[in-house]
Amino acid sequence: MGSEKPLTDIPDTLRLSPLDNIYASTVLSDTVDQLVILGRIQPSSLEGRSESHAVASNEISAIVDTQRNLESKFEALVDERHGAQLEGGHQKSQQAAQNTKEISNVTTDIKKNHVAFAKSMLQSPLSGDIMQKTQHDRHKIELILEATLHEIINNSTFDQLLNAVQFEKESKLELRDAIIYEEEGRRKIRRLQKQLHESNKVKETELQNRNEMIAHLKDQLQEMKAKTSMESKYVKKDADVRVSKIRRGVKWRSATYSRTLREM
């Protein structure tokens, strides 16, 4: 757990007195022994063991039985209140008020039992991960206390313990920073998703307006084509009529000129 500091380099403010040294050594030694014993008798997990099903079944059965009792009590209180309301009277009104209070308490107990049941299903003691973490934490504390005990006996200091505490504080700060960073990332993702959704809506609106404009322009083009076709037909017909009139006029003048020449 790190190199030991020479006794001459240790400040007096961090060195234990001889009496405190004895007290601390005794307490730490006893604590380390208990941790060692606890590590040997504590099972790593109940998963896969023959009694695991019985443990889980008993826990769930106890919660279900409590829930049934609370529901039965709730139904009895509701029936009692209904009867008091039918009979009326001042005394019955007081009983109804007390009954309402009891119903409220039972309702609260039912909700708490629901929460306990959900929690027991999510955090089952049979989980190997939970037991493994417990054993890991116990072993870690055991090593720290052993190193601290050795340091107290030899140097009357507890720098190992101080360093371990400082390390855990820094680890928690790093974990907190990681959680904050993750939460900020999630909020940023939600903002970007919202912006993307709004951008998509804007693009969809623009596309719809563009399609409507294209359809409108197509209608106008069809109208212009129809109008142009009608105007072309009218111009052609008018030109044909004019040509026909001119031809008739020329023919008439030619005939008149011919008659005049014959008469002369």
Coordinates of C-alpha atoms in Angstrom, one line a residue:
M1 CA 0.0 0.0 0.0
G2 CA 2.9 2.4 -0.6
S3 CA 6.2 3.1 1.0
E4 CA 6.4 4.0 4.6
K5 CA 7.7 7.5 5.6
P6 CA 10.7 7.8 8.0
L7 CA 9.6 8.6 11.5
T8 CA 11.7 11.8 11.6
D9 CA 9.9 13.2 8.5
I10 CA 6.4 12.8 10.0
P11 CA 4.8 16.0 11.5
D12 CA 3.8 15.8 15.1
T13 CA 0.3 16.8 14.2
L14 CA -0.2 13.5 12.3
R15 CA 1.6 11.2 14.7
L16 CA -0.5 9.3 17.3
S17 CA 0.3 9.4 21.0
P18 CA 1.4 6.1 22.5
L19 CA -2.0 5.7 24.2
D20 CA -3.9 6.5 21.0
N21 CA -1.6 4.2 19.1
I22 CA -2.6 1.3 21.4
Y23 CA -6.3 2.1 21.2
A24 CA -6.3 2.4 17.4
S25 CA -4.2 -0.7 16.9
T26 CA -6.6 -2.7 19.1
V27 CA -9.7 -1.5 17.3
L28 CA -8.2 -2.0 13.8
S29 CA -6.9 -5.4 14.6
D30 CA -10.3 -6.5 15.9
T31 CA -12.0 -5.0 12.8
V32 CA -9.6 -6.7 10.4
D33 CA -10.2 -10.1 12.1
Q34 CA -13.9 -9.6 11.8
L35 CA -13.7 -8.7 8.1
V36 CA -11.6 -11.8 7.5
I37 CA -14.1 -14.0 9.3
L38 CA -17.0 -12.3 7.4
G39 CA -15.3 -12.9 4.1
R40 CA -14.9 -16.6 4.9
I41 CA -18.5 -17.3 6.0
Q42 CA -20.3 -15.0 3.6
P43 CA -21.4 -16.9 0.4
S44 CA -20.5 -15.3 -2.9
S45 CA -24.1 -15.8 -4.1
L46 CA -27.2 -17.8 -3.6
E47 CA -27.7 -18.3 -7.3
G48 CA -27.7 -21.9 -8.3
R49 CA -27.9 -23.2 -4.7
S50 CA -30.7 -25.5 -3.6
E51 CA -32.0 -23.0 -0.9
S52 CA -32.1 -20.0 -3.3
H53 CA -35.6 -20.8 -4.6
A54 CA -36.9 -21.2 -1.0
V55 CA -35.4 -17.9 0.1
A56 CA -36.9 -16.0 -2.9
S57 CA -40.2 -17.8 -2.5
N58 CA -40.5 -17.0 1.2
E59 CA -39.7 -13.3 0.6
I60 CA -42.3 -13.0 -2.1
S61 CA -44.9 -15.0 -0.2
A62 CA -44.5 -12.7 2.8
I63 CA -45.0 -9.6 0.7
V64 CA -48.0 -11.2 -1.1
D65 CA -49.6 -12.2 2.3
T66 CA -49.1 -8.7 3.6
Q67 CA -50.8 -7.3 0.5
R68 CA -53.8 -9.6 0.8
N69 CA -54.2 -8.7 4.5
L70 CA -54.1 -5.0 3.6
E71 CA -56.6 -5.4 0.8
S72 CA -59.0 -7.4 3.1
K73 CA -58.7 -4.7 5.7
F74 CA -59.4 -2.0 3.1
E75 CA -62.5 -3.7 1.9
A76 CA -63.8 -4.2 5.5
L77 CA -63.2 -0.5 6.2
V78 CA -65.0 0.6 3.0
D79 CA -68.0 -1.6 4.0
E80 CA -68.0 -0.2 7.5
R81 CA -68.0 3.4 6.2
H82 CA -70.8 2.6 3.8
G83 CA -72.9 1.2 6.7
A84 CA -72.2 4.3 8.8
Q85 CA -73.3 6.6 6.0
L86 CA -76.6 4.8 5.7
E87 CA -77.4 4.8 9.4
G88 CA -76.5 8.5 9.9
G89 CA -76.3 10.3 13.3
H90 CA -73.6 12.3 15.1
Q91 CA -71.9 9.2 16.6
K92 CA -72.0 7.5 13.3
S93 CA -70.5 10.6 11.7
Q94 CA -67.5 10.4 14.1
Q95 CA -67.1 6.7 13.3
A96 CA -67.2 7.6 9.6
A97 CA -64.4 10.2 10.1
Q98 CA -62.3 7.7 12.0
N99 CA -63.0 5.1 9.4
T100 CA -61.9 7.5 6.6
K101 CA -58.6 8.1 8.5
E102 CA -58.0 4.4 8.8
I103 CA -58.8 3.9 5.1
S104 CA -56.2 6.5 4.3
N105 CA -53.6 4.8 6.4
V106 CA -54.3 1.4 4.8
T107 CA -54.1 2.9 1.4
T108 CA -50.7 4.3 2.2
D109 CA -49.6 0.9 3.5
I110 CA -50.8 -0.7 0.3
K111 CA -48.7 1.7 -1.7
K112 CA -45.6 1.1 0.4
N113 CA -46.1 -2.6 0.1
H114 CA -46.2 -2.2 -3.7
V115 CA -43.0 -0.3 -3.6
A116 CA -41.4 -2.9 -1.4
F117 CA -42.5 -5.7 -3.8
A118 CA -41.1 -3.9 -6.8
K119 CA -37.8 -3.1 -5.0
S120 CA -37.4 -6.7 -3.9
M121 CA -37.9 -7.9 -7.5
L122 CA -35.3 -5.4 -8.8
Q123 CA -32.7 -5.8 -6.0
S124 CA -32.9 -9.5 -5.3
P125 CA -30.3 -10.7 -2.7
L126 CA -29.8 -13.7 -4.9
S127 CA -28.0 -11.6 -7.5
G128 CA -24.4 -12.6 -7.9
D129 CA -23.4 -9.1 -8.9
I130 CA -24.5 -7.7 -5.6
M131 CA -22.7 -10.3 -3.6
Q132 CA -19.6 -10.0 -5.7
K133 CA -19.5 -6.2 -5.1
T134 CA -20.0 -6.7 -1.4
Q135 CA -17.1 -9.1 -1.3
H136 CA -14.9 -6.8 -3.3
D137 CA -15.7 -3.8 -1.1
R138 CA -15.0 -5.9 2.1
H139 CA -11.7 -7.1 0.7
K140 CA -10.7 -3.6 -0.2
I141 CA -11.5 -2.2 3.3
E142 CA -9.6 -5.2 4.8
L143 CA -6.4 -4.4 2.9
I144 CA -6.6 -0.7 3.7
L145 CA -7.1 -1.3 7.4
E146 CA -4.3 -3.9 7.4
A147 CA -1.9 -1.4 5.9
T148 CA -3.1 1.3 8.3
L149 CA -2.7 -1.0 11.3
H150 CA 0.9 -1.8 10.1
E151 CA 1.6 1.9 9.7
I152 CA 0.2 2.8 13.1
I153 CA 2.3 0.1 14.8
N154 CA 5.5 1.1 13.1
N155 CA 5.2 4.9 12.6
S156 CA 2.2 5.9 14.8
T157 CA 0.6 7.5 11.7
F158 CA -2.3 6.7 9.5
D159 CA -1.4 8.2 6.1
Q160 CA -2.6 5.0 4.3
L161 CA -6.1 5.6 5.7
L162 CA -6.0 9.3 4.8
N163 CA -4.8 8.5 1.2
A164 CA -7.5 5.9 0.8
V165 CA -10.2 8.3 2.0
Q166 CA -8.9 11.0 -0.4
F167 CA -8.8 8.5 -3.2
E168 CA -12.4 7.5 -2.6
K169 CA -13.4 11.1 -2.5
E170 CA -11.7 11.8 -5.8
S171 CA -13.3 8.7 -7.3
K172 CA -16.7 9.9 -6.2
L173 CA -16.0 13.3 -7.7
E174 CA -15.0 11.7 -11.0
L175 CA -18.1 9.5 -10.9
R176 CA -20.2 12.6 -10.2
D177 CA -18.5 14.5 -13.1
A178 CA -19.1 11.5 -15.4
I179 CA -22.8 11.4 -14.4
I180 CA -23.1 15.2 -14.9
Y181 CA -21.4 14.9 -18.3
E182 CA -23.7 12.1 -19.3
E183 CA -26.8 14.0 -18.2
E184 CA -25.5 17.0 -20.2
G185 CA -24.9 14.8 -23.2
R186 CA -28.5 13.4 -22.9
R187 CA -29.9 16.9 -22.7
K188 CA -27.9 18.0 -25.7
I189 CA -29.1 14.9 -27.6
R190 CA -32.7 15.8 -26.7
R191 CA -32.1 19.4 -27.9
L192 CA -30.6 18.2 -31.1
Q193 CA -33.4 15.7 -31.7
K194 CA -35.9 18.6 -31.1
Q195 CA -34.0 20.8 -33.5
L196 CA -33.9 18.0 -36.0
H197 CA -37.6 17.4 -35.7
E198 CA -38.3 21.1 -36.1
S199 CA -35.9 21.3 -39.1
N200 CA -37.7 18.3 -40.7
K201 CA -41.1 20.0 -40.1
V202 CA -39.8 23.1 -41.8
K203 CA -38.4 21.2 -44.7
E204 CA -41.6 19.2 -45.1
T205 CA -43.6 22.5 -45.1
E206 CA -41.3 24.0 -47.7
L207 CA -41.5 20.8 -49.8
Q208 CA -45.3 20.9 -49.5
N209 CA -45.4 24.6 -50.5
R210 CA -43.0 23.8 -53.4
N211 CA -45.2 21.0 -54.6
E212 CA -48.3 23.2 -54.4
M213 CA -46.5 25.9 -56.4
I214 CA -45.4 23.4 -59.0
A215 CA -49.0 22.1 -59.3
H216 CA -50.2 25.7 -59.6
L217 CA -47.7 26.5 -62.3
K218 CA -48.7 23.3 -64.2
D219 CA -52.3 24.4 -64.1
Q220 CA -51.3 27.8 -65.4
L221 CA -49.2 26.2 -68.1
Q222 CA -52.2 24.0 -69.2
E223 CA -54.4 27.1 -69.3
M224 CA -51.9 29.0 -71.3
K225 CA -51.5 26.1 -73.7
A226 CA -55.3 25.9 -74.1
K227 CA -55.6 29.6 -74.6
T228 CA -52.7 29.7 -77.1
S229 CA -54.3 26.8 -79.0
M230 CA -57.7 28.6 -79.2
E231 CA -56.0 31.8 -80.3
S232 CA -54.0 30.0 -83.0
K233 CA -57.2 28.4 -84.3
Y234 CA -58.9 31.8 -84.3
V235 CA -56.0 33.5 -86.1
K236 CA -55.9 30.7 -88.7
K237 CA -59.6 30.8 -89.2
D238 CA -59.5 34.6 -89.5
A239 CA -56.6 34.5 -91.9
D240 CA -58.5 31.9 -94.0
V241 CA -61.6 34.2 -94.1
R242 CA -59.5 37.2 -95.1
V243 CA -57.7 35.2 -97.9
S244 CA -61.1 34.0 -99.1
K245 CA -62.5 37.5 -99.2
I246 CA -59.4 38.8 -101.0
R247 CA -59.6 36.0 -103.6
R248 CA -63.3 36.8 -104.2
G249 CA -62.6 40.5 -104.5
V250 CA -59.8 39.8 -107.0
K251 CA -62.0 37.4 -108.9
W252 CA -64.8 40.0 -109.0
R253 CA -62.5 42.8 -110.2
S254 CA -61.1 40.5 -112.9
A255 CA -64.5 39.7 -114.1
T256 CA -65.6 43.3 -114.1
Y257 CA -62.4 44.3 -116.0
S258 CA -63.0 41.5 -118.6
R259 CA -66.6 42.7 -119.2
T260 CA -65.5 46.3 -119.6
L261 CA -62.9 45.2 -122.2
R262 CA -65.5 43.2 -124.2
E263 CA -67.9 46.1 -124.1
M264 CA -65.3 48.4 -125.4

